mmCIF file of C-alpha atoms in Angstrom:
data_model
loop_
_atom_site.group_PDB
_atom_site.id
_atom_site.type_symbol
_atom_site.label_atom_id
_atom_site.label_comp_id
_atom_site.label_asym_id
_atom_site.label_seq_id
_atom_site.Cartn_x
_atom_site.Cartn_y
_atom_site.Cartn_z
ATOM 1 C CA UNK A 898 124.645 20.843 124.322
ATOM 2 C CA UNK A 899 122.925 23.789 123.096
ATOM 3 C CA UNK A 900 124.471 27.447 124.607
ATOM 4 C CA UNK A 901 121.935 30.368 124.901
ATOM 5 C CA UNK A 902 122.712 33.653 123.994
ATOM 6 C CA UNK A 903 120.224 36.313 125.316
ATOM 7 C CA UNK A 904 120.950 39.403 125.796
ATOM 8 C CA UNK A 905 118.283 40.740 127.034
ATOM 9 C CA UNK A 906 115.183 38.930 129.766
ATOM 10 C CA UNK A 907 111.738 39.385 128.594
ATOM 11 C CA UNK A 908 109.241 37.447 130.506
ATOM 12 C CA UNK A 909 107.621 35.958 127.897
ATOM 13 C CA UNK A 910 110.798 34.810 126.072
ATOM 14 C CA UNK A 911 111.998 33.353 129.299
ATOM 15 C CA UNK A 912 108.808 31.377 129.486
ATOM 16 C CA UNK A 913 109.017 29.622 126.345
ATOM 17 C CA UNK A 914 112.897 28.956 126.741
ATOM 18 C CA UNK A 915 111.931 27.420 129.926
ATOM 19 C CA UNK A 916 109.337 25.294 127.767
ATOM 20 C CA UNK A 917 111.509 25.071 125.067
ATOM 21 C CA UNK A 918 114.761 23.853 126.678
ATOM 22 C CA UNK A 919 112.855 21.231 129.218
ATOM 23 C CA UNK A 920 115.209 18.060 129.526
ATOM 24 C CA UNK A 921 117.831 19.419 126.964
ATOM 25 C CA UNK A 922 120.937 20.168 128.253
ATOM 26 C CA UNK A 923 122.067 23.859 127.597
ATOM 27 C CA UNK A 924 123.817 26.362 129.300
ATOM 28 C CA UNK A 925 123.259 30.228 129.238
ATOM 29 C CA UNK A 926 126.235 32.527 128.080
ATOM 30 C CA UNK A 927 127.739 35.834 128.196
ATOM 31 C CA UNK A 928 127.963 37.914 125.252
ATOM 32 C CA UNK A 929 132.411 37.502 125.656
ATOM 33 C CA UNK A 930 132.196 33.729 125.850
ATOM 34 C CA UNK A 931 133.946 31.726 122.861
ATOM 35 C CA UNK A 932 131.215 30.570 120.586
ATOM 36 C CA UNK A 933 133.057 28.876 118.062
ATOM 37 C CA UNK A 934 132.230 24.967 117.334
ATOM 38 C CA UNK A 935 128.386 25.466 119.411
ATOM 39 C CA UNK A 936 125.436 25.097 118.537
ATOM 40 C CA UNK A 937 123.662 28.734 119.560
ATOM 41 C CA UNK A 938 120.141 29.554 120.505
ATOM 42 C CA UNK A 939 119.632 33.298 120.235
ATOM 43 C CA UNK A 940 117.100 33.870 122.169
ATOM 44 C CA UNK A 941 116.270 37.732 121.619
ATOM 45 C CA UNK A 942 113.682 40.500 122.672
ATOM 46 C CA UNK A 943 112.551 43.302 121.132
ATOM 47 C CA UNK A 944 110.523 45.852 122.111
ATOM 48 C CA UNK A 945 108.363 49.116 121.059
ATOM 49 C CA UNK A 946 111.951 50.580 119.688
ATOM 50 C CA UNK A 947 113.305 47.315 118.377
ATOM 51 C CA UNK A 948 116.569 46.128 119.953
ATOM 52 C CA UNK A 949 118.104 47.118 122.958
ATOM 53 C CA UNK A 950 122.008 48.200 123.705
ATOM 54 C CA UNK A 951 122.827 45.047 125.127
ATOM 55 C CA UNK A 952 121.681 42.985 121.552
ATOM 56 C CA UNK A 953 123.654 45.903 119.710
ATOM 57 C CA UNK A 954 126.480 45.005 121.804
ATOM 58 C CA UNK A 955 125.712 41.542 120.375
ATOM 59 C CA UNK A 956 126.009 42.934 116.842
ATOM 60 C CA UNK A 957 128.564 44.876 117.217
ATOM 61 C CA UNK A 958 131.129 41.605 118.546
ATOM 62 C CA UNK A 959 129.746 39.649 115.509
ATOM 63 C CA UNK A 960 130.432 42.410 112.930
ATOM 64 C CA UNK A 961 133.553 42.647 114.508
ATOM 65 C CA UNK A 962 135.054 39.503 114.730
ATOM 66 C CA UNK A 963 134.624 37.865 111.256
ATOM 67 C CA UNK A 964 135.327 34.177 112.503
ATOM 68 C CA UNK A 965 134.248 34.424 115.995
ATOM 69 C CA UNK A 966 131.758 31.972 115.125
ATOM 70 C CA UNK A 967 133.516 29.443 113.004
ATOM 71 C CA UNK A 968 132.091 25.685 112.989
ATOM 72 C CA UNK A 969 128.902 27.027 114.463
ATOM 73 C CA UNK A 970 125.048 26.216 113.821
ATOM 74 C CA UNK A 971 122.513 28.792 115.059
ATOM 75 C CA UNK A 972 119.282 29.178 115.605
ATOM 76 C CA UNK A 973 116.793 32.276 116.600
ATOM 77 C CA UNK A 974 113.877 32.418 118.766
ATOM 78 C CA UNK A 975 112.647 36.228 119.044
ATOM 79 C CA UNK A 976 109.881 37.719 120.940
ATOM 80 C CA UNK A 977 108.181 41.180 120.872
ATOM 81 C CA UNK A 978 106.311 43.267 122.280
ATOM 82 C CA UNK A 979 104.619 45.261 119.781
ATOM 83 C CA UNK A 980 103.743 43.615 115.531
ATOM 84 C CA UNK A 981 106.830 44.914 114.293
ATOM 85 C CA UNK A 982 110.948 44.605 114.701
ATOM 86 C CA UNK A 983 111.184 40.682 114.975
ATOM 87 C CA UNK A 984 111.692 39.698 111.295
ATOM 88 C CA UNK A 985 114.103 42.781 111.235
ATOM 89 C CA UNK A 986 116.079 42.068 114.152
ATOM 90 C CA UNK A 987 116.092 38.270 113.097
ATOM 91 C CA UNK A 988 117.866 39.144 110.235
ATOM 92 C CA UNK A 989 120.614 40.925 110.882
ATOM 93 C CA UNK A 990 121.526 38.464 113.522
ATOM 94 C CA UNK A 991 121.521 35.763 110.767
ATOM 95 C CA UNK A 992 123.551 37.748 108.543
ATOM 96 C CA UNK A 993 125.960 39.223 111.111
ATOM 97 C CA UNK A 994 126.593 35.660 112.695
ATOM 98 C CA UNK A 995 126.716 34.118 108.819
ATOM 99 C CA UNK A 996 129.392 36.611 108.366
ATOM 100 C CA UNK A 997 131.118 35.540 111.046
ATOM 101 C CA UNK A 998 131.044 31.564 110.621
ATOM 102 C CA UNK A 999 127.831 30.200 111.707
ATOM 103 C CA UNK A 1000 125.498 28.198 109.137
ATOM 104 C CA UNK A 1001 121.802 28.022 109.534
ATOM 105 C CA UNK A 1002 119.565 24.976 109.053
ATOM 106 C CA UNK A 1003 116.224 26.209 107.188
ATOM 107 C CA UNK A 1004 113.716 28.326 109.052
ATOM 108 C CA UNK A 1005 115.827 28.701 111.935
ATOM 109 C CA UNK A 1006 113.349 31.390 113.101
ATOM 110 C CA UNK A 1007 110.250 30.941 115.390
ATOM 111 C CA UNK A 1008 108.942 34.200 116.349
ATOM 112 C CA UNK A 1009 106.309 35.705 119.087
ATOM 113 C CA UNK A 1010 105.016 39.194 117.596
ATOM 114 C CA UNK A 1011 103.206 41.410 120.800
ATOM 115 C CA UNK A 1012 99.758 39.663 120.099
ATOM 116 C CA UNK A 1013 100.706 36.123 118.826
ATOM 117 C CA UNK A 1014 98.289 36.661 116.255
ATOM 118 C CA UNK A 1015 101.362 35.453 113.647
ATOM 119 C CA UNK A 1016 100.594 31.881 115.133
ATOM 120 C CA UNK A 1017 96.747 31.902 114.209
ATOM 121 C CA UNK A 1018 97.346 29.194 111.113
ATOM 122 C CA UNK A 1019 99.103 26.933 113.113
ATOM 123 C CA UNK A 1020 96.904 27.482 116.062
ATOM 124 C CA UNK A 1021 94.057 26.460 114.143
ATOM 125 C CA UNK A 1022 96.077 23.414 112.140
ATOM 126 C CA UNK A 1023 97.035 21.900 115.640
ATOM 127 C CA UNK A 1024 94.059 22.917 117.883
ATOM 128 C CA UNK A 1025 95.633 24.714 120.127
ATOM 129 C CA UNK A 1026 95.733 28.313 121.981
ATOM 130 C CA UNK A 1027 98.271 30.929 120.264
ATOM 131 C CA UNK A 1028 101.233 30.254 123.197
ATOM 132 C CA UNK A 1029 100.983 26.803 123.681
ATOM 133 C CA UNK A 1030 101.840 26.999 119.660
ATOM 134 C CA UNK A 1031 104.473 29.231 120.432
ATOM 135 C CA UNK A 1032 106.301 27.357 122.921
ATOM 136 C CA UNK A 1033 105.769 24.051 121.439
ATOM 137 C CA UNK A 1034 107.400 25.364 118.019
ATOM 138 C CA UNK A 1035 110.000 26.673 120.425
ATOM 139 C CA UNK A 1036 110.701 23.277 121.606
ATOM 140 C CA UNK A 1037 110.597 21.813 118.292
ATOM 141 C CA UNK A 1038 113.436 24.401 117.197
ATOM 142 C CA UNK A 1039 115.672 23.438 119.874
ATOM 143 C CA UNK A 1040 115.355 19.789 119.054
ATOM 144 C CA UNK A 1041 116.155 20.480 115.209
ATOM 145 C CA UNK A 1042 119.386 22.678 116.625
ATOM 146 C CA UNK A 1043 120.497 19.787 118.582
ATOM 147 C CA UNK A 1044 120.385 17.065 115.837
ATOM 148 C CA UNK A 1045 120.969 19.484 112.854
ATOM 149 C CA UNK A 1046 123.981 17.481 110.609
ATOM 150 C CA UNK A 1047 124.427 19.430 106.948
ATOM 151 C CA UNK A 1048 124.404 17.009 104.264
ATOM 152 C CA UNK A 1049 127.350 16.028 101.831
ATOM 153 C CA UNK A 1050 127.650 15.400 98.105
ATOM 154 C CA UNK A 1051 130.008 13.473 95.864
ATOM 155 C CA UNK A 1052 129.353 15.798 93.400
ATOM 156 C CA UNK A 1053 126.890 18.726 93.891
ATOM 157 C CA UNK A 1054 124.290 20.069 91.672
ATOM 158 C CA UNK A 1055 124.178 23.765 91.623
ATOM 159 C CA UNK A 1056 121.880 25.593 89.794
ATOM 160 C CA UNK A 1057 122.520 29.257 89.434
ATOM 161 C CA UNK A 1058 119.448 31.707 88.925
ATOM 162 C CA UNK A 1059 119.903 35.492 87.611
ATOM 163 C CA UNK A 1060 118.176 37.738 85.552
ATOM 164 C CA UNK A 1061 121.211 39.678 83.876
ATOM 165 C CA UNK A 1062 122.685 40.211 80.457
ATOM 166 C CA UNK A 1063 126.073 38.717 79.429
ATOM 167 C CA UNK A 1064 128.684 41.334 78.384
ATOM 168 C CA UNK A 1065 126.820 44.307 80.638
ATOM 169 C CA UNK A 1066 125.991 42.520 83.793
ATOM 170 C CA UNK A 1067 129.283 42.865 86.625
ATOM 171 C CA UNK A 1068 127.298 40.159 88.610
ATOM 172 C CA UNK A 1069 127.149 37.826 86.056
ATOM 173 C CA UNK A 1070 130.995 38.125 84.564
ATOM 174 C CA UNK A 1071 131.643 37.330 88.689
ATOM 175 C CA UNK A 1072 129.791 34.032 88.201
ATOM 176 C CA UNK A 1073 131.654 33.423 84.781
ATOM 177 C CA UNK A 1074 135.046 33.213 86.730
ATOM 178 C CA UNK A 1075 133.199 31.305 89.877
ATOM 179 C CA UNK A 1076 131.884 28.970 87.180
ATOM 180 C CA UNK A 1077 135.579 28.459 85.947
ATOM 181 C CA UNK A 1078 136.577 27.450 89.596
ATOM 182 C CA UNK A 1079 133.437 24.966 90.329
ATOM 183 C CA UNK A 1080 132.979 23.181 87.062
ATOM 184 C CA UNK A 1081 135.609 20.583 87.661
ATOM 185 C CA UNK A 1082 133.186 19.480 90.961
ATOM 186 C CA UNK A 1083 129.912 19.904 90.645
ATOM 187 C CA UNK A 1084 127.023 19.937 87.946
ATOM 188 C CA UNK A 1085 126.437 23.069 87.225
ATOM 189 C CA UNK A 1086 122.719 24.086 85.070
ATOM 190 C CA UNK A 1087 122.197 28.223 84.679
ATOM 191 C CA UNK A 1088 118.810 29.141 84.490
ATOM 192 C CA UNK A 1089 118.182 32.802 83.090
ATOM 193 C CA UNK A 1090 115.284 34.048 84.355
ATOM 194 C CA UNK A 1091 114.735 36.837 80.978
ATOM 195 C CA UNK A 1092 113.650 33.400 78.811
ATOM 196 C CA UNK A 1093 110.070 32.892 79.081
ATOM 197 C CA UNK A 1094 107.146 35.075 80.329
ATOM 198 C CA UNK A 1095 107.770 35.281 84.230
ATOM 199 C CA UNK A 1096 104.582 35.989 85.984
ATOM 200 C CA UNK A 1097 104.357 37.162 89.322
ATOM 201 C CA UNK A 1098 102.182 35.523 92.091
ATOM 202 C CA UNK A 1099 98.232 36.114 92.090
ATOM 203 C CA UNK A 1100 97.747 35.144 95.781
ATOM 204 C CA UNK A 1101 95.423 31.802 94.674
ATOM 205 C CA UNK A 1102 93.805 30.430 98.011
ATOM 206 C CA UNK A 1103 95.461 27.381 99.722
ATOM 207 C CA UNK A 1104 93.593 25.317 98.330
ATOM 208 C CA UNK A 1105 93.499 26.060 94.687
ATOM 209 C CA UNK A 1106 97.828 26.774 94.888
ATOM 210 C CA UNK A 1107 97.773 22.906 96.450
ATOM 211 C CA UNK A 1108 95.546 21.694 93.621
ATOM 212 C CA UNK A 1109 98.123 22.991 90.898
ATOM 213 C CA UNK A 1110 101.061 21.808 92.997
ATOM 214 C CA UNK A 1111 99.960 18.670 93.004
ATOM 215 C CA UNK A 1112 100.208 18.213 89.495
ATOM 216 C CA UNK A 1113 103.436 19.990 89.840
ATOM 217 C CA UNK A 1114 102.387 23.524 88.101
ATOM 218 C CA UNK A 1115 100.743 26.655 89.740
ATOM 219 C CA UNK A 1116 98.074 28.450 87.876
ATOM 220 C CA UNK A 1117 100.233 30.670 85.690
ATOM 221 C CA UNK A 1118 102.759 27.833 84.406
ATOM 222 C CA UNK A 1119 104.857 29.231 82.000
ATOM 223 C CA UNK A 1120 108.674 29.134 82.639
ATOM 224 C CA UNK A 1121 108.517 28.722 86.087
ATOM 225 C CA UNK A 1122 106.421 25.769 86.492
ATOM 226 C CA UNK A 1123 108.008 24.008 83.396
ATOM 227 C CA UNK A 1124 111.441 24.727 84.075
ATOM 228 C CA UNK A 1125 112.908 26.861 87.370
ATOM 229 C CA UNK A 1126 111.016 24.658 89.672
ATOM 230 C CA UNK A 1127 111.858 21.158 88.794
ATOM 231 C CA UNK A 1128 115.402 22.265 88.585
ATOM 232 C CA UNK A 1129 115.280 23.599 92.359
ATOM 233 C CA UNK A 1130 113.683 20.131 93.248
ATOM 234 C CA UNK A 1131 116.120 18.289 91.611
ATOM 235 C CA UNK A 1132 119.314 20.746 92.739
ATOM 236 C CA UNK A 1133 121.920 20.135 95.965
ATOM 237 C CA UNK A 1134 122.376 23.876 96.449
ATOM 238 C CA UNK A 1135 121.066 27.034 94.870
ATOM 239 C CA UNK A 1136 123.541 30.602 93.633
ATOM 240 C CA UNK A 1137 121.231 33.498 92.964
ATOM 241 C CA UNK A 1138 122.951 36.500 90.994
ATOM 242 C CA UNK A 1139 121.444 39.622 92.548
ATOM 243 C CA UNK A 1140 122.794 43.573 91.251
ATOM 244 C CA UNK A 1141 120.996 45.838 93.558
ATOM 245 C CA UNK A 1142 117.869 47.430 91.950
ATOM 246 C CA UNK A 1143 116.594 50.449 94.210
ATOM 247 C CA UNK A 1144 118.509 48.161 97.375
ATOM 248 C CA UNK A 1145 116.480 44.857 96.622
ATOM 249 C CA UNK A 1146 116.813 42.189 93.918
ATOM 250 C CA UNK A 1147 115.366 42.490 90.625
ATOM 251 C CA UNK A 1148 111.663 42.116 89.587
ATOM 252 C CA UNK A 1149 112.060 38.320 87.955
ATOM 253 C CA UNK A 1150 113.804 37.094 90.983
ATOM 254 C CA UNK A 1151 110.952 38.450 93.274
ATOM 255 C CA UNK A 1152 108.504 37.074 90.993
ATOM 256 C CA UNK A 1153 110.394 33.415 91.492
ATOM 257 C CA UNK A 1154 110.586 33.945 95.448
ATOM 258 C CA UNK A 1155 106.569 34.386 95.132
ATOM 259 C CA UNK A 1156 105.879 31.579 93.175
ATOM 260 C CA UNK A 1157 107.846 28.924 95.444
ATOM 261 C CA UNK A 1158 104.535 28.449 97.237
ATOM 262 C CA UNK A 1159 103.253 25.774 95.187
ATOM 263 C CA UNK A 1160 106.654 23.662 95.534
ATOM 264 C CA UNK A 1161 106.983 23.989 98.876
ATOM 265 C CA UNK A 1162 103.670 22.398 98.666
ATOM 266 C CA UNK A 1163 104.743 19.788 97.504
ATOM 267 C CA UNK A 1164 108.787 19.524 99.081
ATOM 268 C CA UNK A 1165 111.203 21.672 101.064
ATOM 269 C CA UNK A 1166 114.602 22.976 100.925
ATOM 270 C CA UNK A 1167 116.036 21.849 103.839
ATOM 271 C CA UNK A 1168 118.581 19.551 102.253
ATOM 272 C CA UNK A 1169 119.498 22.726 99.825
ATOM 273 C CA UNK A 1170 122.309 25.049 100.197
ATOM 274 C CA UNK A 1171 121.991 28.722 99.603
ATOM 275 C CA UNK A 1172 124.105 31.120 97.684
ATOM 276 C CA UNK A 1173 124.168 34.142 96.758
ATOM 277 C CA UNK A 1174 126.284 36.662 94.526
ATOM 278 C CA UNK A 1175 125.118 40.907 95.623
ATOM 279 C CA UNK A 1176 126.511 43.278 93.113
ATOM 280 C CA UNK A 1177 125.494 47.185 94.151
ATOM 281 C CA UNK A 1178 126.432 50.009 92.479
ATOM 282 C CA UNK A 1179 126.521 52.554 95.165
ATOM 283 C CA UNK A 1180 125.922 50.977 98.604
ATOM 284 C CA UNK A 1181 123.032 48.515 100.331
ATOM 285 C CA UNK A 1182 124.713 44.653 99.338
ATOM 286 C CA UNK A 1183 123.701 44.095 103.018
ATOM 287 C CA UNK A 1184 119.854 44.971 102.244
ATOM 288 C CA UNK A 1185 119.805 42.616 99.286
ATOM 289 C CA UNK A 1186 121.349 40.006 101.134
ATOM 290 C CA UNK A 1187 119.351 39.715 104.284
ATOM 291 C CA UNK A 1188 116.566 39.814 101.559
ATOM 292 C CA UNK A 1189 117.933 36.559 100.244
ATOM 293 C CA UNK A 1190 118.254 34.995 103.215
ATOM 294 C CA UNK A 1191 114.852 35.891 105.091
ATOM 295 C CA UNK A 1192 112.858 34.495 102.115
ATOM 296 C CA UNK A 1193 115.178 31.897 101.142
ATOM 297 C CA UNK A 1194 116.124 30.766 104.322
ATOM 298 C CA UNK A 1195 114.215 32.335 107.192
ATOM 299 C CA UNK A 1196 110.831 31.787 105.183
ATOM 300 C CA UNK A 1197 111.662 29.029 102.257
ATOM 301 C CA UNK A 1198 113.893 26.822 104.232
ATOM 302 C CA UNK A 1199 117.216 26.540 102.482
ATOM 303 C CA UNK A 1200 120.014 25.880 104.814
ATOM 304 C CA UNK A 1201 122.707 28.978 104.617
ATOM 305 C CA UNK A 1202 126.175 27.817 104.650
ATOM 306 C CA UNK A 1203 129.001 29.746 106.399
ATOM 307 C CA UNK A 1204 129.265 33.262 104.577
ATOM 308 C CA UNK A 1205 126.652 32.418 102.158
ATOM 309 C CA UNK A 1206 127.119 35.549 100.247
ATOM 310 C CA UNK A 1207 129.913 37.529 98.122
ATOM 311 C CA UNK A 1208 128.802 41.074 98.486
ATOM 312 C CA UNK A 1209 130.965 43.645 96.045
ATOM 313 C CA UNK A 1210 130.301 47.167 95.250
ATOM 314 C CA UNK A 1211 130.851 48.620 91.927
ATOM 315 C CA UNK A 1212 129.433 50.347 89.661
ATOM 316 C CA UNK A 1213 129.192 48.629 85.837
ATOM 317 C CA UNK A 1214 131.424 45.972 84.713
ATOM 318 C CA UNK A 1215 134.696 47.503 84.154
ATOM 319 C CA UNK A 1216 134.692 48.613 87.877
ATOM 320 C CA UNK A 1217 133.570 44.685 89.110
ATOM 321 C CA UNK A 1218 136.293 43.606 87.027
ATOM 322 C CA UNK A 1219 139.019 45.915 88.986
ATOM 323 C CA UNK A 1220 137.970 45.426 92.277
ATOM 324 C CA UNK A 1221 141.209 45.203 94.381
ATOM 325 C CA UNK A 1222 141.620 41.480 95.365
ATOM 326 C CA UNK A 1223 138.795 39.819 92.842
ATOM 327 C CA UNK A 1224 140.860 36.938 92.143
ATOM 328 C CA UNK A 1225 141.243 35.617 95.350
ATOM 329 C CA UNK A 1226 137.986 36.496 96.684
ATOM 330 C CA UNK A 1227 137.157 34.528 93.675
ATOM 331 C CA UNK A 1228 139.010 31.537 95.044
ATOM 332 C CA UNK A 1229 138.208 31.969 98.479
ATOM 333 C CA UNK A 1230 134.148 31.671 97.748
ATOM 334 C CA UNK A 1231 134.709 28.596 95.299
ATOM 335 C CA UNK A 1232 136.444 27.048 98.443
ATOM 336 C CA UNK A 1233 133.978 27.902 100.783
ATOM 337 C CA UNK A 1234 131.248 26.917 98.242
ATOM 338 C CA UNK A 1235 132.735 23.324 98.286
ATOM 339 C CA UNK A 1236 133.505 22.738 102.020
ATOM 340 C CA UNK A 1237 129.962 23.505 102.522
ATOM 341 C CA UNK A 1238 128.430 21.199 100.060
ATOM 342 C CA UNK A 1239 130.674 18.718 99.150
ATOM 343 C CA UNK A 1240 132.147 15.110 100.911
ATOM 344 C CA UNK A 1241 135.863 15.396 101.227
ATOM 345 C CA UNK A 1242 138.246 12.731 102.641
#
């Protein structure tokens, strides 16, 4: 059963949920119903303002109830009517609803800008018009929702990803007591992303990125390509420490998200589990989180477990180290770390 949540009719949208949901059996709720243990389509609009009241009224119940969507998997189709607002409005849903209980499969998100024109490349790949690609990618989201099933480890390998310094960095002495709570059950490898040259993407055509992913490099190797990516092919789930810099994560991290291109060449990260750690000093965790998860999850497709991220303010170590509560927010995201990834009887 998949249940529809759409708070607002757009002709359009209600075309390709009529395409999409076409011998599926779903039901269409209101915005009160109980949407714990579902598996939810949003199906949102947005226009030439962005969202409307009644998809802030959404927002608002999910920011508000902080389990109201326990034991939940979600999905999003959105459709626009101008270029702009659909990625935005596609992430704070995500992170809202994460917030409040629901996990994500990877690229959860099919999405109709004003033109289509974002569905040329397919278009051409499948030889066919700009809305018949839409709709038929809206189908093929609704049959990933209904038979999504989150895999289980024994024993999980985690590989954590940061570009700190130990004895400075508030984000990475929060790991160092995380680390304390998850070695015991899983295998854990830390990859500091200062070591090495990191270069940044040079936007290689398709074809010469698939001709270095192929022999499992991209054309700047280095670090990267010798190291970070065989570890995220070879990892169960994926922590990445981000401190806010200027309300976005650092400059090696981006560097990794644009290099991922030639792996995903190769293999994807749906069977992966996202994590993240968001340290800011004044204000904006949310901004570097939704970050996170629109390339790691909307875009890269990483599954997002339940509350994927711990989001702290603070401003320099001694201050992360007296937050009010640490220890059992500590403990609380090592547990919820494990139920995610890991088999237990």
């Amino acid at each position: 059963m998949i249940d529809i949540l759409m708070p607002k009719k757009q002709d359009r949208l209600s075309k390709a949920l009529a395409f999409a949901l076409h011998g599926v059996e779903h039901r269409f709720l209101g915005l009160d119903a109980p949407l714990q243990g579902r598996r939810v389509l949003f199906a949102l609009a947005t226009d030439t303002c962005g969202m409307d009241e009644q998809t802030l009224r959404l927002l608002r119940r999910l920011r508000n109830n902080p389990s109201c969507m326990e034991g939940s998997a979600g999905a999003l189709l959105v459709d626009g009517e101008s270029e702009l607002y659909t990625k935005q409005l596609a992430q704070e849903v995500v992170l809202s609803a994460n917030m409040a209980g629901c996990a994500f499969f990877g690229k959860p998100l099919i999405e109709g800008t004003g033109s289509l024109y974002n569905q040329h490349i397919l278009a051409a790949q499948r030889g066919t018009g700009l809305q018949e690609t839409y709709f038929s990618r809206a189908r093929e989201l609704v049959r990933r929702l209904e038979t999504f099933a989150a895999p289980k480890y024994d024993h999980p390998r985690l590989l954590v990803l940061h570009a700190s310094e130990r004895g400075r960095s508030g984000t990475l002495w929060l790991w160092e007591q995380l680390r304390m709570r998850l070695k015991d059950s899983c295998v854990i490898q830390e990859i500091s992303l200062q070591n090495g040259t990191i270069y940044d993407c040079r936007g290689c055509s398709y074809n010469a990125c698939l001709h270095f992913a192929q022999n499992n490099t991209c054309f700047y190797g280095g670090a990267i390509s010798e190291t970070v990516l065989p570890a995220i092919r070879d990892c169960s789930a994926m922590l990445f420490l981000c401190p806010n810099y200027n309300d976005a994560v650092g400059a090696n991290i981006t560097a990794l998200f644009n290099r991922l291109t030639s792996l995903l060449l190769q293999s994807d990260l749906y069977d992966k589990y996202l994590f993240g750690i968001v340290v800011s000093g004044y204000s904006g965790s949310d901004l570097v989180a939704k970050q996170l998860l629109g390339t790691m999850c909307l875009n890269k497709t990483a599954m997002l477990p339940p509350r994927f991220c711990m989001l702290q303010t603070a401003n320099d170590l001694t201050a992360v180290k007296s937050i009010p509560g640490i220890e059992k927010q500590l403990d609380d995201y090592a547990d919820a770390m494990l139920s995610a990834m890991q088999k237990r009887i």
